[in-house]
Tab-separated table of C-alpha atoms and ligand atoms in Angstrom:
chain	number	residue	atom	x	y	z
S	1290	UNK	CA	4.181	-45.257	117.867
S	1291	UNK	CA	6.615	-45.126	114.998
S	1292	UNK	CA	6.197	-47.010	111.710
S	1293	UNK	CA	9.320	-47.842	109.739
S	1294	UNK	CA	8.850	-49.133	106.189
S	1295	UNK	CA	11.736	-51.121	104.704
S	1296	UNK	CA	11.959	-52.084	101.019
S	1297	UNK	CA	11.539	-55.855	101.544
S	1298	UNK	CA	11.177	-58.612	104.133
S	1299	UNK	CA	14.911	-59.137	104.524
S	1300	UNK	CA	15.554	-55.460	105.168
S	1301	UNK	CA	12.721	-55.356	107.742
S	1302	UNK	CA	14.059	-58.457	109.536
S	1303	UNK	CA	17.605	-57.078	109.403
S	1304	UNK	CA	16.495	-53.868	111.121
S	1305	UNK	CA	14.617	-55.801	113.829
S	1306	UNK	CA	17.579	-58.068	114.552
S	1307	UNK	CA	19.969	-55.065	114.586
S	1308	UNK	CA	17.752	-53.316	117.162
S	1309	UNK	CA	17.595	-56.425	119.363
S	1310	UNK	CA	21.369	-56.951	119.075
S	1311	UNK	CA	21.895	-53.313	120.067
S	1312	UNK	CA	19.798	-53.801	123.230
S	1313	UNK	CA	21.519	-57.099	124.123
S	1314	UNK	CA	24.919	-55.368	123.831
S	1315	UNK	CA	23.783	-52.356	125.861
S	1316	UNK	CA	22.254	-54.407	128.665
S	1317	UNK	CA	23.670	-57.898	129.271
S	1318	UNK	CA	20.873	-58.747	131.743
S	1319	UNK	CA	18.177	-57.737	129.252
S	1320	UNK	CA	14.744	-59.285	129.761
S	1321	UNK	CA	13.577	-60.053	126.249
S	1322	UNK	CA	9.976	-60.889	125.331
S	1323	UNK	CA	9.848	-63.211	122.326
S	1324	UNK	CA	7.310	-64.315	119.720
S	1325	UNK	CA	7.159	-67.370	117.478
S	1326	UNK	CA	5.626	-67.772	114.006
S	1327	UNK	CA	6.910	-67.732	110.451
S	1328	UNK	CA	7.770	-64.015	110.458
S	1329	UNK	CA	10.283	-64.412	113.289
S	1330	UNK	CA	12.320	-67.260	111.800
S	1331	UNK	CA	14.305	-64.841	109.626
S	1332	UNK	CA	15.035	-62.603	112.662
S	1333	UNK	CA	16.235	-65.514	114.804
S	1334	UNK	CA	18.478	-66.730	111.987
S	1335	UNK	CA	20.095	-63.291	111.908
S	1336	UNK	CA	20.533	-63.154	115.690
S	1337	UNK	CA	22.171	-66.602	115.638
S	1338	UNK	CA	24.513	-65.314	112.909
S	1339	UNK	CA	25.379	-62.243	115.044
S	1340	UNK	CA	26.241	-64.624	117.865
S	1341	UNK	CA	28.415	-66.827	115.611
S	1342	UNK	CA	30.161	-64.127	113.660
S	1343	UNK	CA	30.121	-61.063	115.894
S	1344	UNK	CA	30.221	-62.631	119.374
S	1345	UNK	CA	26.810	-61.322	120.353
S	1346	UNK	CA	26.627	-62.581	123.941
S	1347	UNK	CA	23.339	-63.911	125.335
S	1348	UNK	CA	24.866	-65.597	128.412
S	1349	UNK	CA	23.016	-63.308	130.842
S	1350	UNK	CA	19.904	-62.585	128.753
S	1351	UNK	CA	16.556	-63.745	130.128
S	1352	UNK	CA	13.620	-64.435	127.839
S	1353	UNK	CA	9.848	-64.760	128.177
S	1354	UNK	CA	7.771	-66.006	125.270
S	1355	UNK	CA	4.304	-64.695	124.610
S	1356	UNK	CA	2.415	-67.929	124.314
S	1357	UNK	CA	2.147	-71.703	124.105
S	1358	UNK	CA	-0.508	-74.137	122.903
S	1359	UNK	CA	-2.518	-75.939	125.574
S	1360	UNK	CA	-2.202	-79.714	125.659
S	1361	UNK	CA	1.117	-79.928	123.832
S	1362	UNK	CA	4.227	-81.164	125.670
S	1363	UNK	CA	7.377	-79.019	125.487
S	1364	UNK	CA	9.256	-81.741	123.587
S	1365	UNK	CA	6.506	-81.994	120.921
S	1366	UNK	CA	7.851	-80.577	117.610
S	1367	UNK	CA	4.687	-78.435	117.340
S	1368	UNK	CA	5.237	-76.743	120.693
S	1369	UNK	CA	6.548	-73.209	120.856
S	1370	UNK	CA	9.257	-74.435	123.258
S	1371	UNK	CA	10.479	-76.747	120.498
S	1372	UNK	CA	10.313	-73.885	117.975
S	1373	UNK	CA	12.365	-71.571	120.218
S	1374	UNK	CA	15.026	-74.182	120.958
S	1375	UNK	CA	15.285	-75.027	117.272
S	1376	UNK	CA	15.308	-71.531	115.788
S	1377	UNK	CA	17.174	-69.598	118.456
S	1378	UNK	CA	18.117	-71.008	121.869
S	1379	UNK	CA	20.173	-73.964	120.585
S	1380	UNK	CA	22.066	-71.643	118.255
S	1381	UNK	CA	23.183	-69.029	120.774
S	1382	UNK	CA	24.929	-69.096	124.156
S	1383	UNK	CA	21.800	-68.550	126.238
S	1384	UNK	CA	21.362	-70.475	129.498
S	1385	UNK	CA	18.176	-72.507	128.888
S	1386	UNK	CA	17.251	-71.980	132.553
S	1387	UNK	CA	16.880	-68.280	131.711
S	1388	UNK	CA	14.374	-68.986	128.920
S	1389	UNK	CA	10.686	-69.095	129.806
S	1390	UNK	CA	7.525	-70.143	128.011
S	1391	UNK	CA	4.143	-70.821	129.561
S	1392	UNK	CA	3.717	-74.549	130.174
S	1393	UNK	CA	0.765	-75.572	128.002
S	1394	UNK	CA	0.919	-79.001	129.566
S	1395	UNK	CA	0.336	-77.759	133.131
S	1396	UNK	CA	-2.385	-79.580	135.071
S	1397	UNK	CA	-3.649	-76.332	136.556
S	1398	UNK	CA	-3.521	-73.853	133.671
S	1399	UNK	CA	-4.875	-70.900	135.699
S	1400	UNK	CA	-2.161	-71.384	138.324
S	1401	UNK	CA	0.456	-71.688	135.559
S	1402	UNK	CA	-0.709	-68.290	134.223
S	1403	UNK	CA	-0.391	-66.678	137.665
S	1404	UNK	CA	3.087	-68.150	138.107
S	1405	UNK	CA	4.131	-66.860	134.687
S	1406	UNK	CA	3.054	-63.317	135.580
S	1407	UNK	CA	4.887	-63.580	138.920
S	1408	UNK	CA	8.037	-64.778	137.201
S	1409	UNK	CA	7.973	-61.802	134.774
S	1410	UNK	CA	7.539	-59.419	137.728
S	1411	UNK	CA	10.414	-61.026	139.655
S	1412	UNK	CA	12.631	-60.557	136.594
S	1413	UNK	CA	11.842	-56.820	136.816
S	1414	UNK	CA	9.421	-56.776	133.860
S	1415	UNK	CA	10.128	-57.085	130.154
S	1416	UNK	CA	12.659	-54.604	128.744
S	1417	UNK	CA	12.044	-55.301	125.075
S	1418	UNK	CA	9.066	-57.205	123.664
S	1419	UNK	CA	9.153	-58.551	120.120
S	1420	UNK	CA	5.735	-58.998	118.476
S	1421	UNK	CA	4.155	-60.215	115.271
S	1422	UNK	CA	0.534	-59.623	114.259
S	1423	UNK	CA	-1.810	-62.451	113.273
S	1424	UNK	CA	-4.407	-62.164	110.523
S	1425	UNK	CA	-7.087	-61.927	113.247
S	1426	UNK	CA	-5.277	-58.835	114.584
S	1427	UNK	CA	-3.912	-60.714	117.564
S	1428	UNK	CA	-0.680	-60.039	119.407
S	1429	UNK	CA	0.409	-63.117	121.296
S	1430	UNK	CA	-2.809	-65.122	121.110
S	1431	UNK	CA	-5.004	-62.227	122.219
S	1432	UNK	CA	-7.887	-62.855	119.886
S	1433	UNK	CA	-10.709	-60.337	119.217
S	1434	UNK	CA	-12.419	-58.992	122.359
S	1435	UNK	CA	-9.381	-59.669	124.540
S	1436	UNK	CA	-9.604	-57.072	127.293
S	1437	UNK	CA	-7.050	-54.327	126.840
S	1438	UNK	CA	-6.027	-54.895	130.471
S	1439	UNK	CA	-5.928	-58.703	130.218
S	1440	UNK	CA	-3.139	-60.707	131.865
S	1441	UNK	CA	-1.664	-64.120	131.076
S	1442	UNK	CA	-4.519	-66.590	130.679
S	1443	UNK	CA	-6.003	-69.364	128.545
S	1444	UNK	CA	-7.654	-68.187	125.333
S	1445	UNK	CA	-9.720	-69.933	122.636
S	1446	UNK	CA	-8.278	-69.467	119.174
S	1447	UNK	CA	-10.357	-68.021	116.332
S	1448	UNK	CA	-11.104	-69.908	113.104
S	1449	UNK	CA	-8.866	-67.354	111.311
S	1450	UNK	CA	-5.914	-68.266	113.557
S	1451	UNK	CA	-6.638	-71.979	113.211
S	1452	UNK	CA	-6.629	-71.529	109.427
S	1453	UNK	CA	-3.381	-69.519	109.660
S	1454	UNK	CA	-1.456	-72.010	111.825
S	1455	UNK	CA	-2.957	-75.466	111.230
S	1456	UNK	CA	-0.914	-76.086	108.030
S	1457	UNK	CA	2.096	-76.265	110.390
S	1458	UNK	CA	0.561	-79.308	112.120
S	1459	UNK	CA	0.507	-82.857	110.833
S	1460	UNK	CA	-2.329	-83.593	110.498
S	1461	UNK	CA	-3.663	-79.990	110.422
S	1462	UNK	CA	-6.704	-81.019	112.552
S	1463	UNK	CA	-4.379	-81.839	115.453
S	1464	UNK	CA	-3.744	-78.134	116.067
S	1465	UNK	CA	-4.967	-77.257	119.589
S	1466	UNK	CA	-7.935	-74.927	119.851
S	1467	UNK	CA	-6.674	-73.164	122.978
S	1468	UNK	CA	-3.472	-71.518	124.086
S	1469	UNK	CA	-1.943	-69.735	127.074
S	1470	UNK	CA	-0.987	-66.174	126.178
S	1471	UNK	CA	0.385	-63.124	127.910
S	1472	UNK	CA	-2.450	-60.592	128.093
S	1473	UNK	CA	-2.656	-57.295	126.227
S	1474	UNK	CA	-2.092	-55.598	129.601
S	1475	UNK	CA	1.012	-57.722	130.215
S	1476	UNK	CA	2.405	-56.804	126.786
S	1477	UNK	CA	1.682	-53.088	127.238
S	1478	UNK	CA	3.832	-53.083	130.404
S	1479	UNK	CA	6.991	-53.958	128.439
S	1480	UNK	CA	9.346	-50.973	128.454
S	1481	UNK	CA	9.819	-51.102	124.695
S	1482	UNK	CA	7.927	-52.945	121.968
S	1483	UNK	CA	9.128	-53.829	118.474
S	1484	UNK	CA	6.460	-55.214	116.155
S	1485	UNK	CA	7.411	-56.861	112.884
S	1486	UNK	CA	4.833	-57.308	110.113
S	1487	UNK	CA	5.631	-58.530	106.611
S	1488	UNK	CA	3.759	-59.691	103.513
S	1489	UNK	CA	0.703	-58.468	101.622
S	1490	UNK	CA	-1.684	-60.798	103.486
S	1491	UNK	CA	-1.071	-58.618	106.572
S	1492	UNK	CA	-1.602	-55.237	104.817
S	1493	UNK	CA	-5.278	-54.876	105.740
S	1494	UNK	CA	-4.967	-55.839	109.400
S	1495	UNK	CA	-1.804	-53.726	109.786
S	1496	UNK	CA	-3.568	-50.601	108.471
S	1497	UNK	CA	-6.466	-51.192	110.874
S	1498	UNK	CA	-4.147	-51.828	113.828
S	1499	UNK	CA	-1.924	-48.803	113.253
S	1500	UNK	CA	-4.263	-46.188	111.783
S	1501	UNK	CA	-7.703	-47.343	112.898
S	1502	UNK	CA	-9.403	-46.834	116.264
S	1503	UNK	CA	-8.140	-48.613	119.381
S	1504	UNK	CA	-10.488	-51.533	119.823
S	1505	UNK	CA	-10.439	-54.862	121.588
S	1506	UNK	CA	-11.671	-56.348	118.288
S	1507	UNK	CA	-8.091	-55.854	117.040
S	1508	UNK	CA	-5.698	-56.449	119.929
S	1509	UNK	CA	-2.753	-55.032	117.973
S	1510	UNK	CA	-4.484	-51.612	117.922
S	1511	UNK	CA	-3.769	-51.420	121.679
S	1512	UNK	CA	-0.128	-50.820	120.755
S	1513	UNK	CA	-1.182	-47.247	119.937
S	1514	UNK	CA	-1.372	-46.814	123.730
S	1515	UNK	CA	2.240	-47.880	124.284
S	1516	UNK	CA	4.740	-45.064	124.906
S	1517	UNK	CA	7.628	-46.697	122.998
S	1518	UNK	CA	6.405	-48.956	120.222
S	1519	UNK	CA	8.143	-49.280	116.862
S	1520	UNK	CA	6.325	-51.092	114.063
S	1521	UNK	CA	8.694	-52.320	111.369
S	1522	UNK	CA	7.128	-53.472	108.109
S	1523	UNK	CA	8.023	-54.292	104.508
S	1524	UNK	CA	6.573	-52.557	101.431
S	1525	UNK	CA	3.969	-55.281	100.916
S	1526	UNK	CA	2.545	-55.008	104.416
S	1527	UNK	CA	2.658	-51.185	104.178
S	1528	UNK	CA	0.540	-51.073	101.023
S	1529	UNK	CA	-2.650	-49.742	102.670
S	1530	UNK	CA	-1.092	-47.271	105.134
S	1531	UNK	CA	-2.318	-43.682	104.685
S	1532	UNK	CA	0.439	-41.853	106.527
S	1533	UNK	CA	3.542	-43.268	104.913
S	1534	UNK	CA	4.962	-39.925	103.792
S	1535	UNK	CA	5.288	-38.907	107.433
S	1536	UNK	CA	6.597	-42.342	108.510
S	1537	UNK	CA	9.321	-42.187	105.841
S	1538	UNK	CA	10.194	-38.656	106.911
S	1539	UNK	CA	10.711	-39.810	110.510
S	1540	UNK	CA	13.072	-42.600	109.416
S	1541	UNK	CA	14.992	-40.194	107.154
S	1542	UNK	CA	15.381	-37.378	109.644
S	1543	UNK	CA	15.230	-38.602	113.265
S	1544	UNK	CA	18.737	-38.989	114.756
S	1545	UNK	CA	17.619	-42.242	116.447
S	1546	UNK	CA	17.540	-43.937	113.013
S	1547	UNK	CA	20.738	-42.480	111.590
S	1548	UNK	CA	22.863	-45.588	112.141
S	1549	UNK	CA	20.204	-47.852	110.590
S	1550	UNK	CA	19.534	-45.890	107.390
A	1387	F6R	C1	3.211	-66.331	118.293
A	1387	F6R	C2	2.575	-65.007	118.293
A	1387	F6R	C3	1.610	-64.646	117.211
A	1387	F6R	C4	2.315	-64.457	115.844
A	1387	F6R	C5	1.280	-64.129	114.779
A	1387	F6R	C6	1.914	-64.013	113.406
A	1387	F6R	O1	4.078	-66.462	119.397
A	1387	F6R	O2	2.804	-64.251	119.169
A	1387	F6R	O3	0.941	-63.484	117.571
A	1387	F6R	O4	3.243	-63.427	115.951
A	1387	F6R	O5	0.300	-65.129	114.723
A	1387	F6R	O6	2.347	-65.270	112.982
A	1387	F6R	P1	3.150	-65.465	111.616
A	1387	F6R	O7	4.469	-64.798	111.809
A	1387	F6R	O8	3.289	-66.962	111.468
A	1387	F6R	O9	2.338	-64.821	110.551
């Protein structure tokens, strides 16, 4: 795992979008794993700008989102499908048939989860997975005690997550209590993972996830097991990290980061 600390949220989001753009350019048929949430809006805005102003071409890109609420139709403004269309897909030249989210409205949710896993496998697996971390330590909606080998399945959301996301619903009580999410095991199979964490309210959970023990109580800590995971954070989120001198040294000296410094 590498941790890259950028001076502020914009700089962190700029680095994440530059890394994604680099991969899209390198590999037109890239299979991209995507996340939703407030943190990602800034990244998607930047990717849309790269498409508009620098001809970043998504025509052959395939995407798989991490999660979707159960019981919400894709056209509902609170669905993650709606979020993705609004913040990214409608602003770039992606073929919507190549974009995938679990269907939270499926009659047979377990079957939907199996089909989602099969679809990811048929695509050849995820090349690059983008992640955020929730205040409960979740990645996707893998709440505490999610098995580290879990696959796509239905999951009950924690009170912390309901508190985090319900302000986005009108009324807040209408937020679903369950969601379909890729499993921790599914996420760990991505060839590369980029995790973006910003803001001081994430400082405590970030420090536990990155520098604490690997535990199913904090799903994000499982990223320590991934062979190619980069965690990109702003100063506020980095506040409680112990090893920052070394992390800064890596960013300053490793040739991989030269073009981004
Ligand atoms: C959503 C997802 C979640 C979010 C996390 C952070 O698709 O995967 O794990 O990344 O809840 O959300 P924000 O960015 O709203 O703090």
